[in-house]
XYZ file of C-alpha atoms in Angstrom:
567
model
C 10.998 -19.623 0.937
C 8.315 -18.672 -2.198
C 9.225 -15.643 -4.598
C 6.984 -13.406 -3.266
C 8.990 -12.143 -1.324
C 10.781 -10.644 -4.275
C 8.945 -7.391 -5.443
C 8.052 -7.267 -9.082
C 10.699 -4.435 -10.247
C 13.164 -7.307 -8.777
C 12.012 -10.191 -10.628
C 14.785 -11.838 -13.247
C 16.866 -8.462 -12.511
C 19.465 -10.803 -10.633
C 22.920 -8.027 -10.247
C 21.758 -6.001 -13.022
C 18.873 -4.723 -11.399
C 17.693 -2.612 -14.462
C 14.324 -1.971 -15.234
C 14.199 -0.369 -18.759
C 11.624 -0.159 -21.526
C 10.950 1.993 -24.646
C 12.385 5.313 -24.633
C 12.250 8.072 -26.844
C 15.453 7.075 -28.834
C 14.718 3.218 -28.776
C 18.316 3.287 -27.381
C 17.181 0.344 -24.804
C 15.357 -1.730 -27.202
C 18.283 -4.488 -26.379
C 17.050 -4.927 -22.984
C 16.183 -8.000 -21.766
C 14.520 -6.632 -18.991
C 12.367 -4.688 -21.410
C 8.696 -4.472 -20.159
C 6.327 -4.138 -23.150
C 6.225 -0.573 -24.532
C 4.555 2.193 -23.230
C 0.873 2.899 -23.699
C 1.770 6.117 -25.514
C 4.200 4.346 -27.912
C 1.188 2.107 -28.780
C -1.739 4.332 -28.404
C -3.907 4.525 -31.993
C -3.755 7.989 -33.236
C -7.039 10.261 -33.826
C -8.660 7.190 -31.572
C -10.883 9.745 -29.436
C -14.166 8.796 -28.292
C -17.433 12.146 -28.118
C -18.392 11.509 -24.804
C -17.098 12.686 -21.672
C -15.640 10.086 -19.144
C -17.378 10.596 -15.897
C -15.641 9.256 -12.958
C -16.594 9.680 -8.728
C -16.540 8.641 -5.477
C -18.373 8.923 -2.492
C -16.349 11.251 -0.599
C -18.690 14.037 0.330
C -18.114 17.628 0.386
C -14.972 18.759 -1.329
C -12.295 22.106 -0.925
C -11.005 23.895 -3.872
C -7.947 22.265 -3.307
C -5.874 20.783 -5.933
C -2.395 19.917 -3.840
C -1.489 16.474 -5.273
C 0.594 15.719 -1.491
C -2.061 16.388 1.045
C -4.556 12.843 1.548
C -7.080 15.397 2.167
C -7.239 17.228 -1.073
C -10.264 17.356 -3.508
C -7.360 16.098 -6.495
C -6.496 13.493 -4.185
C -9.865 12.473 -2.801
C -11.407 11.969 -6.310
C -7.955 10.895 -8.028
C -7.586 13.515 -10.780
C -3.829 14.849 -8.793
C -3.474 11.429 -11.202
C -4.310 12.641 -14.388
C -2.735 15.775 -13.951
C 0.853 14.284 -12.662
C 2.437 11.338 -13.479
C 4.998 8.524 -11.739
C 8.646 7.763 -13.207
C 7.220 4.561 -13.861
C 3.851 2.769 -13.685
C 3.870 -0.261 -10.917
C 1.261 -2.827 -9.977
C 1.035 -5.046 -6.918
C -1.542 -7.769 -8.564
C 0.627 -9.402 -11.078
C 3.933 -10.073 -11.929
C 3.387 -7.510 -14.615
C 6.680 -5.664 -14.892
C 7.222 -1.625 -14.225
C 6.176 0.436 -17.165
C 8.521 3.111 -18.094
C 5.954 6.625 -17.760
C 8.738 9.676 -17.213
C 11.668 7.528 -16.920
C 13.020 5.536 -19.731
C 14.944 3.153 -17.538
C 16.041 2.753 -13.628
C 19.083 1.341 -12.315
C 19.323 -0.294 -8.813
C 22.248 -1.062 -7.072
C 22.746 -4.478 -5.427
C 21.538 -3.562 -2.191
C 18.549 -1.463 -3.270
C 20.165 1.485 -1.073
C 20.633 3.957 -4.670
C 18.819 3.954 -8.086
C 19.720 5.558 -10.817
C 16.924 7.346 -13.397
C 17.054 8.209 -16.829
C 14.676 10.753 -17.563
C 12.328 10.786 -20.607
C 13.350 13.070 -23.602
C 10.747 15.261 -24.975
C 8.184 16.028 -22.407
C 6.874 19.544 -21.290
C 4.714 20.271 -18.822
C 1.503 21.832 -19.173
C 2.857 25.651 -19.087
C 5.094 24.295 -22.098
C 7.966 24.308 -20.342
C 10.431 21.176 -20.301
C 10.778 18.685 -18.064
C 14.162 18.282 -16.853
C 16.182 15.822 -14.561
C 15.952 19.237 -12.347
C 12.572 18.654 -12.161
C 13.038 14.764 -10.723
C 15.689 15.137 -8.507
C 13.591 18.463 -7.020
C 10.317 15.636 -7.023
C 12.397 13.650 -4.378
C 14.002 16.743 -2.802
C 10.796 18.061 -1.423
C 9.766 14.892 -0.079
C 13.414 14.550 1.830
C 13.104 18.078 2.793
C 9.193 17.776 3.852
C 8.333 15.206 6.498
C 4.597 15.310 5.967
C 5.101 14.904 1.942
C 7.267 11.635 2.940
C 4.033 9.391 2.664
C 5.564 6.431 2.092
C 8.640 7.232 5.020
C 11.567 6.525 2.536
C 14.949 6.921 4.023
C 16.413 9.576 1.262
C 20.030 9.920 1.205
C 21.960 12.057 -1.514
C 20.075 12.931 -4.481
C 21.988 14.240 -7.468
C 21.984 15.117 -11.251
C 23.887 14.110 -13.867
C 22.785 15.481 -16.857
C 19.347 13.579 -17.899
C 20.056 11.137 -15.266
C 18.985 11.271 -11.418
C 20.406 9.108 -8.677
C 18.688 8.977 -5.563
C 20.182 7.522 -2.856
C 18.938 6.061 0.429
C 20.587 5.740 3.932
C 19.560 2.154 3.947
C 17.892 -0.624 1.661
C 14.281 0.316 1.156
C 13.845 -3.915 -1.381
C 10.012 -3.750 -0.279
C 9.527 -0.502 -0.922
C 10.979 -0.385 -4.711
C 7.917 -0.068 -6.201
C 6.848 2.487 -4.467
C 10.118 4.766 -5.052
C 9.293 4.005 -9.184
C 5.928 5.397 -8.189
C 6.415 8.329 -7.602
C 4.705 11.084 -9.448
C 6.527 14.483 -10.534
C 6.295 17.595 -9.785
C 7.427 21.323 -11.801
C 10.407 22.305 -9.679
C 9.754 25.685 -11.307
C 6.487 26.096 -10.172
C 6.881 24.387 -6.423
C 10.279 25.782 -4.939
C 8.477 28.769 -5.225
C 5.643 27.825 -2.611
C 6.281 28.519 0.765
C 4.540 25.795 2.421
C 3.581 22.676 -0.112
C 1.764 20.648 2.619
C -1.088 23.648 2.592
C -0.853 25.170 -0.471
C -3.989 24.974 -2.702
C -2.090 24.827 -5.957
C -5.431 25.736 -7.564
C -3.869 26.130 -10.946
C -1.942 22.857 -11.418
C 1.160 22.436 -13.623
C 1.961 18.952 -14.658
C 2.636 16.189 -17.188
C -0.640 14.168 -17.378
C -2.695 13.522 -20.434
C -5.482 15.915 -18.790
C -4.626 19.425 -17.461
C -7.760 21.123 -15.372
C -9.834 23.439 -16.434
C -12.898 24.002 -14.100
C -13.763 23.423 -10.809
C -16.603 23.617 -8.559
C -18.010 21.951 -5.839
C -20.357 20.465 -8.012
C -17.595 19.169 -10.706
C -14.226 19.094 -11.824
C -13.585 19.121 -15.242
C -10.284 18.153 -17.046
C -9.248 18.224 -20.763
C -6.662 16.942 -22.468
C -3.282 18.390 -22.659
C -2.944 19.694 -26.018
C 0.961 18.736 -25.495
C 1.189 15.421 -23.872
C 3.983 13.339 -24.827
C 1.923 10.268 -24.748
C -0.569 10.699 -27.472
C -4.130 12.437 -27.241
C -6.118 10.302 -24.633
C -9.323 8.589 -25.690
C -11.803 10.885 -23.333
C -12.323 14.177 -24.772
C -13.197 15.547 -20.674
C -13.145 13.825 -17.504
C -15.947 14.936 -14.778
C -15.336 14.264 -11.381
C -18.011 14.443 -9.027
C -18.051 13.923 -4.933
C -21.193 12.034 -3.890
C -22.423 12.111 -0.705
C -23.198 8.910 0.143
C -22.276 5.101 -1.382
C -26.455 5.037 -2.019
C -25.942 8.259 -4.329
C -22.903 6.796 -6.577
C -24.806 3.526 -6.692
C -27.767 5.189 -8.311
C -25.330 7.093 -10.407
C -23.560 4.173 -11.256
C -26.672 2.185 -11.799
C -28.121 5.077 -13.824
C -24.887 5.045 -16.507
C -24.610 8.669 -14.910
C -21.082 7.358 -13.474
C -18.933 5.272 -15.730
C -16.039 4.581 -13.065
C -15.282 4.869 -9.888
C -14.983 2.856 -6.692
C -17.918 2.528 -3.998
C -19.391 -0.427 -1.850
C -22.690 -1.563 -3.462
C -24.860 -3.638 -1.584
C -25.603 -6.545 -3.627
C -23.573 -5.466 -6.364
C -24.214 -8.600 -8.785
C -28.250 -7.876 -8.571
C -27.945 -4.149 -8.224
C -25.332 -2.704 -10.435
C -23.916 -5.371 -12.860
C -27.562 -6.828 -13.656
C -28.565 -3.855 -15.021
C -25.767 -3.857 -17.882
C -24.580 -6.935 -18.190
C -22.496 -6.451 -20.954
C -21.002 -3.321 -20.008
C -21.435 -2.684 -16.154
C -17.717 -4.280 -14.233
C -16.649 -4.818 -11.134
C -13.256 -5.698 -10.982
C -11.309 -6.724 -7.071
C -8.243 -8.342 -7.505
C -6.863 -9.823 -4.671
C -3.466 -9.157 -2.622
C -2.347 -7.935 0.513
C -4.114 -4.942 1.497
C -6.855 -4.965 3.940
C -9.180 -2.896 6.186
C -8.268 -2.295 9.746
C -9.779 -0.853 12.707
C -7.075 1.787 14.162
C -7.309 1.944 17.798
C -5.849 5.069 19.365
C -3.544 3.155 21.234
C -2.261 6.518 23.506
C -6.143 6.897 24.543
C -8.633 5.588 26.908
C -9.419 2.790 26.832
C -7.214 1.534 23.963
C -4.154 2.181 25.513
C -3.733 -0.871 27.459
C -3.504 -3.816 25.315
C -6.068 -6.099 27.366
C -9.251 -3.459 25.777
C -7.422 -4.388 22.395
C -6.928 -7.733 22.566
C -10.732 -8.551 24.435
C -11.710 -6.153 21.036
C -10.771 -8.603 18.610
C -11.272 -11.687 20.570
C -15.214 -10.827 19.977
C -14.736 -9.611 16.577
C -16.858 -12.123 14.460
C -14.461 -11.627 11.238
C -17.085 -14.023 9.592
C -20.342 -11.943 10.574
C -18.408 -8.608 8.953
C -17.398 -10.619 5.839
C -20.714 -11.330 5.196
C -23.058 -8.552 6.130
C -20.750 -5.380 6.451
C -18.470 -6.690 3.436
C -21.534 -8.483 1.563
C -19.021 -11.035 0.774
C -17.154 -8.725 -1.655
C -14.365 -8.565 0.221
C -12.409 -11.451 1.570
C -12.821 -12.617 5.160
C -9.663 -13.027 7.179
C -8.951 -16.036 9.276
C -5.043 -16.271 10.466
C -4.584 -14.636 13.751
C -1.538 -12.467 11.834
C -4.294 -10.412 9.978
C -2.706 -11.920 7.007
C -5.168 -12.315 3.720
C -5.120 -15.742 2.727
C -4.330 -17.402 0.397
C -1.515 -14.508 -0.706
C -0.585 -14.423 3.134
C 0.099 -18.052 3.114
C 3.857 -18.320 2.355
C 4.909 -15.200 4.957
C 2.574 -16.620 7.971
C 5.188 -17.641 10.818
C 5.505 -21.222 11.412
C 4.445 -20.302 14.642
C 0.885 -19.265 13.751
C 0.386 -21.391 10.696
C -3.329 -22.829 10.505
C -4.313 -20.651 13.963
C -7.342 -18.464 12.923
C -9.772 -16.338 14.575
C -12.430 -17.565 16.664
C -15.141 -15.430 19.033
C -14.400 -16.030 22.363
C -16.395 -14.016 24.730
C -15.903 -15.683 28.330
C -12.184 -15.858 27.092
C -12.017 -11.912 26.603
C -13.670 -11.032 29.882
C -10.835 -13.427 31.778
C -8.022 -11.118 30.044
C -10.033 -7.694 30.791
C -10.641 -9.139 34.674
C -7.019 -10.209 35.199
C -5.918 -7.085 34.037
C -7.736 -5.502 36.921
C -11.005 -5.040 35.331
C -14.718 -4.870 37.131
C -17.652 -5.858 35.976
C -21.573 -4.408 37.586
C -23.585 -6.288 36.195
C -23.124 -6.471 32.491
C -21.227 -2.881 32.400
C -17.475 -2.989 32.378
C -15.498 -0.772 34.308
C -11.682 0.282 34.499
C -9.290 0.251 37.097
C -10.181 3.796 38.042
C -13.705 3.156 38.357
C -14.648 4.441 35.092
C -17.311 2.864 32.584
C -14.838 2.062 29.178
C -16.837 3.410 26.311
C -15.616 4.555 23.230
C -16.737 6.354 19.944
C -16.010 4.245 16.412
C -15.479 6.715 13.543
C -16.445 6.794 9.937
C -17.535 8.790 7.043
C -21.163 9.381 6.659
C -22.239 7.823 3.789
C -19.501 5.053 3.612
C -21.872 2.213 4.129
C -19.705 -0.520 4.446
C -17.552 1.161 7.035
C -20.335 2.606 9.097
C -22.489 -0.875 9.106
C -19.025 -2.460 9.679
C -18.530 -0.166 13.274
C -21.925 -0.897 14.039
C -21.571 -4.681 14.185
C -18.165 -3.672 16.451
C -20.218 -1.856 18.609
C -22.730 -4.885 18.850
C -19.854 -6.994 19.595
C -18.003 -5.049 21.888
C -21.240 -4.799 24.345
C -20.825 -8.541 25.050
C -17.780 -7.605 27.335
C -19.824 -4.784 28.898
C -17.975 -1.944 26.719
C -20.505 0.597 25.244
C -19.724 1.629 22.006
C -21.013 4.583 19.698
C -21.008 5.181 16.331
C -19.819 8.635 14.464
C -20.235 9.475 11.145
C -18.585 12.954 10.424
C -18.226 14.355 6.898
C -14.920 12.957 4.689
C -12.901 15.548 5.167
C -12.880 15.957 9.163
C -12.594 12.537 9.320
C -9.504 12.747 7.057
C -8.251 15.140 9.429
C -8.882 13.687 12.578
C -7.550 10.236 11.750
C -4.199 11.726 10.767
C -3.879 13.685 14.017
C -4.750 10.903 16.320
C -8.200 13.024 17.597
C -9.782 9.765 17.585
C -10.828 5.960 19.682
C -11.257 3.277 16.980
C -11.588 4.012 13.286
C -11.985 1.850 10.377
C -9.703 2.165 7.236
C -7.686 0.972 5.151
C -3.622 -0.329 3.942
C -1.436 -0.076 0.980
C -0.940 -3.789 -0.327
C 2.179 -5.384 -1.753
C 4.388 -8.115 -3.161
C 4.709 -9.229 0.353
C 3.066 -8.359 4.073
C 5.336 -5.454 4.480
C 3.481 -2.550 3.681
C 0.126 -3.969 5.426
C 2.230 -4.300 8.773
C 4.389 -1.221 8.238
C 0.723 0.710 7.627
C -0.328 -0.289 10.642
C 2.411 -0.270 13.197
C 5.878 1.200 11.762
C 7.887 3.249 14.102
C 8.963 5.088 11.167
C 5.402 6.481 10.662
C 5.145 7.538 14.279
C 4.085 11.303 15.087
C 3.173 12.727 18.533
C -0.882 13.508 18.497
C -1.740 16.523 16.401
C 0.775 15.958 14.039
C -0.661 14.448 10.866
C 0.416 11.055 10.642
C 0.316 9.223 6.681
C -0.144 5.673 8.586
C 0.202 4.564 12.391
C -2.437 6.458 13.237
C -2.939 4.523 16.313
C 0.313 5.435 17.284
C 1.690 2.090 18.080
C 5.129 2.805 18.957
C 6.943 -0.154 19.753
C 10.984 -0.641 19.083
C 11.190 -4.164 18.546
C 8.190 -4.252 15.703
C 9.874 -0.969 14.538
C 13.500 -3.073 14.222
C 12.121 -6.187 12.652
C 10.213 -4.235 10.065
C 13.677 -2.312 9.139
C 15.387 -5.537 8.960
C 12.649 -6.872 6.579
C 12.872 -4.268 4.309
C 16.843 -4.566 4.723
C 17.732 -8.099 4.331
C 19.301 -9.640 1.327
C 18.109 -12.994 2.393
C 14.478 -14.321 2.225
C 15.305 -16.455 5.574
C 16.385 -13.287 6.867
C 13.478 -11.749 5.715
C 11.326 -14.416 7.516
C 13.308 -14.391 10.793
C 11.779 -10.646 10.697
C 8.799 -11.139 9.559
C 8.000 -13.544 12.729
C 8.722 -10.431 14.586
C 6.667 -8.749 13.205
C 3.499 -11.024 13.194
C 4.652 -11.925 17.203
C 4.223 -7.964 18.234
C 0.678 -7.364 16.185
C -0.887 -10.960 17.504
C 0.431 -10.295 20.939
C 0.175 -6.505 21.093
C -2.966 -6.384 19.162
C -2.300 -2.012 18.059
C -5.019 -2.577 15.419
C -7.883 -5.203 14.503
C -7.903 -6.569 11.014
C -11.148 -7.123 10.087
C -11.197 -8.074 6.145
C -9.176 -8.464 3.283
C -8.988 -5.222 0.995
C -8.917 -5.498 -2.736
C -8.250 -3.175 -4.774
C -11.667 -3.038 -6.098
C -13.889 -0.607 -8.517
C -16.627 0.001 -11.200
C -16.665 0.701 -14.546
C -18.393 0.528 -17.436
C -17.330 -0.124 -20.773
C -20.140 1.657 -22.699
C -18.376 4.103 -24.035
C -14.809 3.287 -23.552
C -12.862 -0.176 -23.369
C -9.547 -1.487 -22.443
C -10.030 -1.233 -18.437
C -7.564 -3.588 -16.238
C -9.453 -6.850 -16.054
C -8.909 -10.532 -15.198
C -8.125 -10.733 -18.841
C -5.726 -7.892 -18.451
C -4.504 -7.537 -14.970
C -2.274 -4.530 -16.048
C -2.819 -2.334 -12.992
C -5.649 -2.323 -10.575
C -8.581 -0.500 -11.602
C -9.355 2.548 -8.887
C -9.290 6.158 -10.557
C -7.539 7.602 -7.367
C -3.766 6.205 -7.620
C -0.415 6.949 -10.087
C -2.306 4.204 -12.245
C -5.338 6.951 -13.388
C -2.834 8.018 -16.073
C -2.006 4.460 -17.410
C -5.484 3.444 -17.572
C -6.727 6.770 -19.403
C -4.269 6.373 -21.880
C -5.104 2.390 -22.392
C -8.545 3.312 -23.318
C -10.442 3.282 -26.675
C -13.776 4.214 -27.815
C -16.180 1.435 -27.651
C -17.084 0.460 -31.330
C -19.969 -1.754 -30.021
C-alpha cells in the first residue's frame, strides 16, 4: 500500500511521534524531527515594505462580524479571523513539507494517535498584552468539546488537561487522518471568550488574538488591519492589510487585473489571457493539486433527492468533461473514476474494485433506473410515483461564476431525463446559511483535501457530521446518513494498518458509487492570485510551503514569509 496514506505530521515519526521545531529556548534544537525554523525566527528585521497589502474575494455583502468560529463571518469569509489568530502549528496538505511549530514549540503523539501532548510557546501575549498561557490552549480545545457547532472538523475530544506549559488533549478514539487538522487549530484568549455567553453568535467585534495584524477598522466597504505592535514573530512585511468583499468574480477580476487587488482567490475566465498577461512578471496563479474537490450536495431528506434513483440518473448525465472545460475553463481538474476520486493523487486509495471505471454520460441508461424505480414519463417530462413533475432548484452565490455556469450546465443536463431544473443565485451569506441548515435541493461547493481521501469522503457523507434540518451542519449538508459509510470511515481514521485502512476505504467508495448522496463534479485545488509587485516570497511551485488562499490558518505563515519586492 503507497505512503500516502500516512499524513505528513506522521512521516519518519515511527513510535516517537514528535513533531518539534525551534522554540524560544532552542531547547529542541536536537530533534531529528526538527522542521526548519519558524518564519519569525528567520524573518529580516526592519524588512517592511510602504504599501498596503490588499487582499479580497468575491463574497458579496458582508456583517460586522468578526467571530473567527462561525463559516459565515465577514473574518472568516475574507480570511483575516487568520491574521488575527493563529494555529499551534502551521500544516499543509500539498507537500510532504513538515508541521511548522506557530504557538507550540513541539507536539507529542501517542502511538495510537488517541492523545497529544503540546508544549506551548514562551513569550507570546496577545493583543490586549496579556500572556498567553497553556490556560489559554487547553480552553481553545475546551470550547470546541463543549460547543458542537464550533466542532468543525467533528474531533472526538476526550480529557483535556494542563500541566504547567504543557497541554494534553486527549481523544475517545484515534483521529491518524485527522492529525493535521488537530495541529491546526487556531487559539483563542480564554480570558476574553469564557466570558461570552454564546460564541457561535457572538460578533466579537473587537478581536483579541496572537496574529501579526490586530484590526483596526471596519466597514462594509473595508477592513483594515495593522500590525501588532507586540507580535512574537517579528514585524510583518505589510504595513496594513485591506480586505474588501466584491460582488461578483467579474469585479475582483478587474480589480485583480487593475493591480487594485494583490491577492486573493476568484475564478477568472481565461485567466492566462486575462489576468496573468497583463503582468507577466508579477501577476500568479498558483493551484496545487490534491484531494479536495467540488461537489454538488443533494438534499438527500428532500424531494426529489431523497431516493437514490433521482441521484444516481443525476450523475449518470453529468458530462464531468463538458464542466471541466467550460464551467471550470480547464483550471480545475476533471474527474474520471466513478469514486469521485481526483486522479492522479486518488490513484493509490481507488478500490480494486473500481480501478480504471470512469464516468461516462449515459442518458437511455438513467431513464431505465428512474423507470424501474417506478418512474413515468409524458412525453419528455418526468414524473414521480405520486404523480408529481420532479423539478428542483440548484443553488449558488450570485456572482460566483464558475459555480453558477457550472449549475446551469446541470440544469441542461438534467432536462435530458425530463427533470426541470432552475437556477438560484442568492447573496453569500444566505446561501451560507441555507446550505448549513439543509433549506436547500442541490448546491454546488466545495471539500477540505488531505494526505489521503478521508476528509473528501468524510465532507461529504460522515455520520459524524450529521444534524437534523435547521441545525447548521459544518459538512453533510445533504444529510446522508448512512451507518455502514459512517463505520468504515471511523475505522479508516482508526486503523493502525494501511490494509486495514484500505479494507475501509472500499467501504467507503462502495456506499458513495452505489448510494450516490452527492455528485463530484471536478477536482478542487487549492488555488489563488497574487501578485508579487510589491511583496515576494508567496507559496509557489518553487516553494510549495503552504497553499496560497488568504482565508485559512496559513494567512499568518504566508504574511510573515513575505518581503518587500526590491525589483
Amino acid at each position: 500500500m503507497s505512503n500516502r496514506l500516512i499524513p505528513a505530521v506522521a512521516l519518519g515519526l515511527a513510535t516517537a511521534l514528535v513533531v518539534a521545531g525551534c522554540s524560544s529556548d532552542n531547547s529542541n534544537e536536537d530533534s531529528t524531527n526538527s522542521p526548519a525554523p519558524s518564519t519569525s525566527n528567520s524573518a529580516s528585521a526592519g524588512a517592511v515594505g510602504t504599501e498596503a497589502l490588499t487582499i479580497g474575494m468575491p463574497n458579496g455583502t458582508q456583517t460586522d462580524n468578526s467571530n473567527p468560529f462561525v463559516n459565515t463571518s465577514s473574518a472568516q469569509s475574507l480570511g483575516y479571523a487568520y491574521a488575527i489568530y493563529e494555529p499551534l502549528f502551521q500544516t499543509t496538505d500539498i507537500s510532504d513539507t513538515p508541521p511548522e511549530p506557530w504557538l507550540a514549540t513541539e507536539a507529542a503523539w501517542n502511538e495510537d494517535y488517541t492523545s497529544v501532548t503540546f508544549t506551548v510557546r514562551d513569550g507570546v501575549n496577545w493583543s490586549d498584552g496579556t500572556a498567553l498561557t497553556a490556560d489559554d490552549v487547553a480552553f481553545s480545545f475546551q470550547i470546541r468539546k463543549d460547543n458542537e457547532a464550533l466542532n468543525n472538523t467533528a474531533l472526538p475530544y476526550g480529557d483535556i488537561t494542563v500541566d504547567g506549559n504543557m497541554v494534553n488533549v486527549g481523544f475517545t478514539q484515534p483521529v491518524f487522518v485527522k492529525a493535521n487538522r488537530v495541529l491546526n487549530t487556531f487559539v483563542v484568549p480564554k480570558h476574553i471568550w469564557e466570558a461570552i455567553a454564546d460564541p457561535t453568535t457572538d460578533l466579537n467585534q473587537d478581536p483579541i488574538g496572537t496574529g501579526p495584524y490586530v484590526l483596526e477598522n471596519w466597514t462594509p466597504e473595508a477592513v483594515k488591519l495593522v500590525p501588532n505592535a507586540d507580535y512574537w514573530g517579528g514585524t510583518p512585511a505589510a504595513p496594513e492589510l485591506l480586505y474588501t468583499s466584491y460582488t461578483d468574480n467579474a469585479a475582483m477580476t478587474t480589480a485583480l487585473v487593475a493591480g487594485e487587488l494583490q491577492w486573493g482567490w476568484t475564478n477568472i475566465s481565461d485567466y492566462e489571457n486575462v489576468y496573468i498577461a497583463k503582468d507577466p512578471e508579477h501577476n500568479h496563479f498558483w493551484t496545487p493539486s490534491g484531494l479536495a474537490v467540488d461537489v454538488l450536495y443533494l438534499n438527500n431528506e428532500t424531494k426529489p433527492f431523497n431516493d437514490v434513483a433521482v441521484r444516481q440518473a443525476l450523475s449518470m448525465v453529468t458530462d464531468r468533461n463538458a464542466i471541466f472545460n467550460i464551467g471550470s475553463e480547464k483550471a480545475f481538474p476533471e474527474v474520471t473514476s466513478i469514486t469521485g476520486m481526483p486522479t492522479p493523487a486518488g490513484n493509490a486509495f481507488i478500490s480494486s474494485e473500481y480501478q480504471g471505471k470512469e464516468y461516462s454520460v449515459d442518458v437511455e441508461g438513467a431513464k431505465k433506473v428512474l423507470t424501474d424505480a417506478g418512474y413515468k414519463y409524458e412525453g419528455d417530462t418526468l414524473f414521480d410515483k405520486d404523480g408529481e413533475q420532479v423539478t428542483f432548484t440548484l443553488t449558488d452565490p450570485a456572482g460566483w461564476n464558475d459555480y453558477v455556469t457550472t449549475l446551469q450546465q446541470i440544469a441542461d443536463m438534467a432536462s435530458q431525463i425530463g427533470i426541470e431544473a432552475t437556477v438560484d443565485t442568492p447573496d453569500a451569506d444566505s446561501w451560507f446559511g441555507d446550505i448549513a441548515a439543509g433549506d436547500f435541493q442541490a448546491s454546488l461547493h466545495w471539500t477540505d483535501g488531505g494526505p489521503t481521501p478521508y476528509d473528501m469522503y468524510s465532507d461529504i457523507m460522515d455520520g459524524a457530521y450529521y444534524l437534523e434540518q435547521g441545525e447548521a451542519a459544518n459538512w453533510n449538508f445533504g444529510r446522508y446518513n448512512n451507518d455502514e459509510a459512517t463505520k468504515a470511515l471511523a475505522d479508516f481514521s482508526s486503523a493502525s494498518e494501511d490494509s486495514v485502512r484500505q479494507e475501509a476505504m472500499d467501504v467507503v467508495q462502495k456506499r458513495f458509487v452505489e448510494d450516490q448522496p452527492a455528485i463530484i463534479v471536478r477536482g478542487r485545488p487549492a488555488s489563488a492570485e497574487y501578485s508579487s509587485k510589491y511583496y515576494t516570497g508567496w507559496p509557489s511551485d518553487e516553494d510549495p510551503y503552504n497553499q496560497a488562499q488568504p482565508t485559512g490558518p496559513q494567512a499568518s505563515q504566508i504574511l510573515m514569509k513575505l518581503k518587500p519586492a526590491t525589483d
